[in-house]
Each structure stands twice: as structure tokens, then as C-alpha cells.
Coordinates of C-alpha atoms and ligand atoms in Angstrom, one line a residue:
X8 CA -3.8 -26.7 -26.1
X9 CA -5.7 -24.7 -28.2
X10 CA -8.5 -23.4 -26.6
X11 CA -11.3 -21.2 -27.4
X12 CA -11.4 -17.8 -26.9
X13 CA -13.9 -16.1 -24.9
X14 CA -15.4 -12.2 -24.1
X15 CA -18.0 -11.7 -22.1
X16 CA -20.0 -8.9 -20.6
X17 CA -21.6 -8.3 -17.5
X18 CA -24.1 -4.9 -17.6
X19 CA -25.1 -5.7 -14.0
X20 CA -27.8 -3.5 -12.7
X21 CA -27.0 -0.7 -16.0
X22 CA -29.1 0.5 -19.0
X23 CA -32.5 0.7 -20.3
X24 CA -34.0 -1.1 -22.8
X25 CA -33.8 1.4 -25.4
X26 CA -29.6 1.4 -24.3
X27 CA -29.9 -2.0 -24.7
X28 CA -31.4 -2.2 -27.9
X29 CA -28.5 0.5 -29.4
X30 CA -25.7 -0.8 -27.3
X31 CA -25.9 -4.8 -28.7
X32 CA -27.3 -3.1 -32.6
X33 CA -23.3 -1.3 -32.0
X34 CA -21.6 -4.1 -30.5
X35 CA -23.0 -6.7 -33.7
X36 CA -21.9 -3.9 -36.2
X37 CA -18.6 -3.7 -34.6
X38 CA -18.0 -7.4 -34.1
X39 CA -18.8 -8.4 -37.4
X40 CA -14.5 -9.0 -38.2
X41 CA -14.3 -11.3 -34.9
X42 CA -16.4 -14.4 -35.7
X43 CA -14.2 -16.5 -34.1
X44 CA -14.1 -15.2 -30.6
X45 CA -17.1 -16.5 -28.5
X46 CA -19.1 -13.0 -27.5
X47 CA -21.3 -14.0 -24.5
X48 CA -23.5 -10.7 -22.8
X49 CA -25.4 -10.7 -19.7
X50 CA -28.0 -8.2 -19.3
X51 CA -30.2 -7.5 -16.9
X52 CA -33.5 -9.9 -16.9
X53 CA -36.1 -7.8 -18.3
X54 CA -34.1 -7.3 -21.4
X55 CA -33.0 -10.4 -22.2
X56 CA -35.4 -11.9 -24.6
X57 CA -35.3 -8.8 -26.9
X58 CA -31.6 -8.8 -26.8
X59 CA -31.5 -12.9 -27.6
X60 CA -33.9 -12.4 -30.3
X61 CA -31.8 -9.3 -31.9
X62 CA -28.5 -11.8 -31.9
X63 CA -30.2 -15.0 -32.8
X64 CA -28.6 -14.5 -36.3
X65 CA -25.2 -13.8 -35.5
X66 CA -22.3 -16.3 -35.3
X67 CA -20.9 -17.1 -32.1
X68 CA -23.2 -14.6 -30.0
X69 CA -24.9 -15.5 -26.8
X70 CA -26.8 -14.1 -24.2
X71 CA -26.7 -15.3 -20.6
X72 CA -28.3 -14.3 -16.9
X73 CA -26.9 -12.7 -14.7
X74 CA -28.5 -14.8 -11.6
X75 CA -31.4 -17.3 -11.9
X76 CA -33.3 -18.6 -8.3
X77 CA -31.8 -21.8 -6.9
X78 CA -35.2 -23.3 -6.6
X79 CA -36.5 -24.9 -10.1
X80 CA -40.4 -23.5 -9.6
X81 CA -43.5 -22.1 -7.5
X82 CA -44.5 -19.9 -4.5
X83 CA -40.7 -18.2 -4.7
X84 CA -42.0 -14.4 -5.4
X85 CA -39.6 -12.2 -7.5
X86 CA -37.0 -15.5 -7.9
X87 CA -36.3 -16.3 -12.0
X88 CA -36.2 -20.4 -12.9
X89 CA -33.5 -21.2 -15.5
X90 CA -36.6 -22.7 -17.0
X91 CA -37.8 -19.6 -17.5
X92 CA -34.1 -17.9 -18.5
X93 CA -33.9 -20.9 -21.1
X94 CA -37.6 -20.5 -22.7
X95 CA -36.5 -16.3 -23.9
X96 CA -32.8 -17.6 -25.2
X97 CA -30.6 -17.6 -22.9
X98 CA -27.5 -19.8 -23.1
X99 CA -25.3 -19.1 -20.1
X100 CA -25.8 -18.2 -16.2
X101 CA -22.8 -16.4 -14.5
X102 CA -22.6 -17.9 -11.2
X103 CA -20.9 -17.0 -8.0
X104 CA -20.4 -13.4 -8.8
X105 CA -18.5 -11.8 -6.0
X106 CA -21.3 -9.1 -5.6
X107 CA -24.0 -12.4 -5.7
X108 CA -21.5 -13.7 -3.0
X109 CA -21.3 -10.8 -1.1
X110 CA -24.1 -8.3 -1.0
X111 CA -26.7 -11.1 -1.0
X112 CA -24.5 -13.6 1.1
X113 CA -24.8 -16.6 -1.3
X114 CA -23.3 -19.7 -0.4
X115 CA -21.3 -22.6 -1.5
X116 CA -24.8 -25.0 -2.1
X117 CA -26.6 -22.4 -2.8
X118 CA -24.3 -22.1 -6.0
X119 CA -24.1 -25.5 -6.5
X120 CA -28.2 -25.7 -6.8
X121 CA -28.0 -22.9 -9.5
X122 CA -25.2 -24.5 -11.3
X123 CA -27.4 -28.1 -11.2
X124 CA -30.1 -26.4 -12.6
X125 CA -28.6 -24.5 -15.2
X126 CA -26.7 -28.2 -16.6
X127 CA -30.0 -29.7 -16.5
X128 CA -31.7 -27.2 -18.3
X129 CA -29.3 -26.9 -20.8
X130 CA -27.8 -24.2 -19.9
X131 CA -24.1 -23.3 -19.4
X132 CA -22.2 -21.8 -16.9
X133 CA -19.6 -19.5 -16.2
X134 CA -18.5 -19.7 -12.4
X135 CA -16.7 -17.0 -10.5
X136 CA -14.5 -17.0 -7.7
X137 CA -11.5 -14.9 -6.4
X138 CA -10.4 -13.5 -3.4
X139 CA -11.2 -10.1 -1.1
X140 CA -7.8 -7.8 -1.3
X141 CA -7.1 -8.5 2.9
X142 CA -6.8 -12.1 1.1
X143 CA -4.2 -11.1 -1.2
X144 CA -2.3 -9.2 1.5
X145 CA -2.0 -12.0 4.0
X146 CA -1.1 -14.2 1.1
X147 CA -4.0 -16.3 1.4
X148 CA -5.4 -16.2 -1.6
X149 CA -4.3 -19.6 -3.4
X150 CA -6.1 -21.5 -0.3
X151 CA -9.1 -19.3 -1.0
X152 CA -9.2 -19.7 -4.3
X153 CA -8.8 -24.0 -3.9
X154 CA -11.7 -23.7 -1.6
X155 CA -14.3 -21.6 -3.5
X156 CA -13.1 -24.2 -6.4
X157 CA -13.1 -27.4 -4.8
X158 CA -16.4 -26.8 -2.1
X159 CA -18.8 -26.7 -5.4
X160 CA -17.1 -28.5 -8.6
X161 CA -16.6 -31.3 -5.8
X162 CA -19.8 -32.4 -6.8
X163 CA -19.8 -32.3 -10.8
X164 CA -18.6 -35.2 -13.2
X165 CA -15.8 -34.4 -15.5
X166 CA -18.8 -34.3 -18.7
X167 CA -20.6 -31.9 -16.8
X168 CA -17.6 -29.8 -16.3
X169 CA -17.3 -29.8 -20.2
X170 CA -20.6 -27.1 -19.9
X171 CA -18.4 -24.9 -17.1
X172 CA -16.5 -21.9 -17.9
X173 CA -14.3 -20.5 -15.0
X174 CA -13.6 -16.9 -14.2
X175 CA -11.1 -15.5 -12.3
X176 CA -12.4 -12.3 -10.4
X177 CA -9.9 -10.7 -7.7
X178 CA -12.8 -8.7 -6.0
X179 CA -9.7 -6.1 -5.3
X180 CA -10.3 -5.2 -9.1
X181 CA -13.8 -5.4 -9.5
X182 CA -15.3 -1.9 -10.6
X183 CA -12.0 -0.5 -9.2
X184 CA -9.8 0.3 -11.8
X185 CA -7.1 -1.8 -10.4
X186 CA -6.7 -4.8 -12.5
X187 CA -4.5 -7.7 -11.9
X188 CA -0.7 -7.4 -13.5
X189 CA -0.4 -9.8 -16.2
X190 CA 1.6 -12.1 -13.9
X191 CA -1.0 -11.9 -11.2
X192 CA -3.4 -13.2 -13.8
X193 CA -1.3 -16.1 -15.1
X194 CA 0.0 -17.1 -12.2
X195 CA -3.5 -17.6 -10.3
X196 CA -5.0 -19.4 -13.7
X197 CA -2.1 -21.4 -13.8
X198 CA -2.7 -22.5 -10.2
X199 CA -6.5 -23.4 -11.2
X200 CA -5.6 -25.2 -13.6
X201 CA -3.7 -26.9 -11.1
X202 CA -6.5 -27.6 -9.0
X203 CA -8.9 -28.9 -11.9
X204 CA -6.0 -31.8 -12.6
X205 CA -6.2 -32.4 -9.1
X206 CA -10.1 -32.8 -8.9
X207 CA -10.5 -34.2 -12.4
X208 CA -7.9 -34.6 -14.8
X209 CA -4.8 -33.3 -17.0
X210 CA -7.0 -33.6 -20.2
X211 CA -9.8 -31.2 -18.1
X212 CA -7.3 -28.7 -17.1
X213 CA -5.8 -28.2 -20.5
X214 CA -9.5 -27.7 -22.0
X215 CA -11.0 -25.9 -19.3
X216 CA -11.8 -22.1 -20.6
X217 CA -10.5 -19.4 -17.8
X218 CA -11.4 -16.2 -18.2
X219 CA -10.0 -13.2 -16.0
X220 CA -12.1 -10.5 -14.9
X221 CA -11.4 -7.4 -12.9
X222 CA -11.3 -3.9 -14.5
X223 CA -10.1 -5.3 -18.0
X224 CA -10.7 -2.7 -20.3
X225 CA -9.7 -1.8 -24.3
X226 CA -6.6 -0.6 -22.6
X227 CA -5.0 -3.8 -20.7
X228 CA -6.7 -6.8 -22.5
X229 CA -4.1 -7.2 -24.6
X230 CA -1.5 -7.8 -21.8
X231 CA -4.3 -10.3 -20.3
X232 CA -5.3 -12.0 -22.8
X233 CA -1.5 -12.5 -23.7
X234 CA -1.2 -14.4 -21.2
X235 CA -0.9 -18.3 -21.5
X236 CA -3.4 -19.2 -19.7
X237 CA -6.0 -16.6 -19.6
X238 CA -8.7 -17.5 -21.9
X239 CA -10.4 -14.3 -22.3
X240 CA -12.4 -11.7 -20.2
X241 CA -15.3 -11.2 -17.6
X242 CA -15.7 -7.5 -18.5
X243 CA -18.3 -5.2 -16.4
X244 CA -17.5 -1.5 -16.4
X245 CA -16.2 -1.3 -20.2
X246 CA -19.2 -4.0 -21.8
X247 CA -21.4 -1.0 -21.5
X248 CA -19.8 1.0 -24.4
X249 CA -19.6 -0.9 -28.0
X250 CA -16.0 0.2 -28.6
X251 CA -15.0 -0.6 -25.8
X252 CA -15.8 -3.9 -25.7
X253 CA -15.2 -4.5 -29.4
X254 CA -11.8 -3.1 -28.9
X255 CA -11.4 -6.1 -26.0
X256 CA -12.6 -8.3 -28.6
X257 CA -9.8 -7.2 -31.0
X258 CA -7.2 -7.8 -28.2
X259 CA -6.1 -11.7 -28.4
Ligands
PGA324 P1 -15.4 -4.6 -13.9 O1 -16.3 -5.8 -13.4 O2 -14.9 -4.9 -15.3 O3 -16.3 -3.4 -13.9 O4 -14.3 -4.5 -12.9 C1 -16.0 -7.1 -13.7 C2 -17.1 -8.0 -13.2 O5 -17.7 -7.7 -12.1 O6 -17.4 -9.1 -13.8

């Protein structure tokens, strides 16, 4: 199955907008040779309608949210509607981040109302998932990976799954340096893929885009993105320096 192939970056709570401004000016410059790779960044909110409008030219170049409110409008101080995210450019909303999971204690239908609103609004999504290292250790991280998986896609149709990326995230490697071993990676997609058959079908599995995520850097996306079915990267740490991420984008 040929599918496409995906880098995208996640600033988190980083930069200003004058960083912002020079860091995508950099990353377009240094893209320019990799027109077929799908670039997707996700800065902060308050930046994101100069940095759509400075990529609005480019081929195969999107900017997405990092969060947007699970409610669709009103008395809901400081929350952000996809409305809103949609009216300044944005394309994508990364969902279910592990630090959305964890330091603000978002749940399954809480995820599943962001995700609704996103589809309905045109938006697409990449959804995140992956389990906590004590996971990994007592070897139950398949079962917690079905269940973050099944709990919210449960509810989707199969064409609405056609707007859904998925991204692997051991939270083990997040912002730790300790990425996943090639194997790691494939095996876990592998088993996703798995679990889409199960909840949809063969021909979803096979088209599904999986990125990994999980301090992927210039130096081990290669290896990754090698892999059969690792699609491309969630990359935080390293999306915050042009050659770095450019040199990730090189790496398939
Ligand atoms: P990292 O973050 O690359 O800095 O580990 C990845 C992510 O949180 O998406």
C-alpha cells in the first residue's frame, strides 16, 4: 500500500512570534526539494494565522492546532472553537496528546467532542495515543493502546476515518531522548493496524497514515521511518530548529 508520507511538528508551549516568523521562513527555504512529503506544523494559537498566511503558497504545507475547546461556542472564557481555528487557516487539530491527556486530565469523550468538531468543521485530525513506561514494563501496553483506540474511533464511520491520521506516542519517549527501537515502533503500528481491521476494515488499515512520535530527531528518523509501517513522524523537541526538521524530512 502506498501511502502518504507525513512530518509533523508540534512547538508546544515554545517560541515567539518573531521565532516563529524566522523558524517556518527557514523551514519553507529548506523544504523546497521535499514537495512530496506532507509538512504539517502546529504552533502555538496566537501565531497561527501569520504562520498559515506565510505557507498559504507552498505545496503540501499545513498548519494545524495544537488543542481547540470541546464546546463549539459561547460563555467558555479562554476555550478556542475549531470555528475559530478554521476561519485563520488551520487545517489539522492534534488530539489526545499525552500532555492534553495528562496534565489537563482529558478524557475519552472529551476527545471524541474535539474530534466531532474538528470533522464537522472541516478540519482534520491527527490522534494520539500510547502508553505510560510502567505500561510497557508490565507488558500491558498492546491492551492500552486497543483501548485508547477503540473507546473514541468506536464512534466514527469508516469516511470519517478517511480525515484521521494516527500517531503513535510512547509517553516513555516524549521530550526524553529515549525513542522507541525501530522494532518497538513497527511492531506497535503493526498491531494498530490490526485493531483498525478489527473496528473497520482491511482496506482502512492499509490506508490509514501512522505516524510515530517520541524523541525522533535528524538522527534516528531514518531508522523510523524505515520501517514498514511507520508513516512518518510527530516531532516536538527537534520541529523547533529548521535543520532539524528538514533533515527528518529528508529521512524516508
Ligand atoms: P518530542 O515530542 O519529539 O520532543 O519527544 C513529541 C511529541 O510530544 O509530539
Amino acid at each position: 500500500m502506498n501511502r502518504k508520507k507525513i512530518v509533523a511538528g508540534n512547538w508546544k508551549m515554545n517560541s515567539t512570534l518573531d521565532d516563529a516568523i524566522d523558524l517556518v521562513a527557514s523551514m519553507k527555504l529548506k523544504s523546497k526539494n521535499f514537495q512530496e512529503i506532507e509538512k504539517i506544523i502546529f504552533p502555538p494559537f496566537p501565531f497561527l494565522k501569520t504562520v498559515a498566511d506565510n505557507l498559504i503558497t507552498e505545496t503540501n504545507f499545513f498548519v494545524g492546532a495544537q488543542n481547540c475547546s470541546e464546546h463549539l461556542k459561547g460563555a467558555y472564557t479562554g476555550e478556542v472553537s475549531v470555528e475559530m481555528l478554521s476561519s485563520v487557516g488551520c487545517q489539522y487539530i492534534l488530539v489526545g496528546h499525552s500532555e492534553r491527556r495528562h496534565f489537563f486530565n482529558e478524557n475519552d469523550g472529551q476527545l471524541i467532542l474535539k474530534i466531532q468538531h474538528a470533522l464537522n468543521n472541516n478540519l482534520k485530525v491527527i490522534f494520539c495515543f500510547g502508553e505510560q513506561l510502567e505500561e510497557r514494563k508490565n507488558a500491558t501496553h498492546f491492551e492500552t493502546v486497543k483501548q485508547q483506540l477503540e473507546n473514541v474511533l468506536k464512534v466514527f464511520s469508516e469516511q470519517q476515518l478517511d480525515k484521521i491520521y494516527l500517531a503513535y506516542e510512547p509517553v516513555w519517549a516524549i521530550g526524553t531522548g529515549e525513542t522507541a527501537t525501530p522494532e518497538q515502533a513497527q511492531e506497535m503500528h503493526a498491531y494498530v493496524r490490526r485493531i483498525i481491521t478489527h473496528l473497520f476494515s482491511n482496506e482502512a488499515a492499509g490506508k490509514i497514515p501512522i505516524l510515530y512520535g517520541g524523541s525522533c530527531n535528524a538522527q534516528n528518523a531514518a531508522e523510523l521511518f524505515a520501517c514498514a509501517d511507520v508513516d512518518g513522524g510527530l516531532i516536538g523537541g527537534a520541529s523547533l530548529k529548521a535543520d532539524d526538521f528538514c533533515k527528518i524530512i529528508s529521512s524516508f
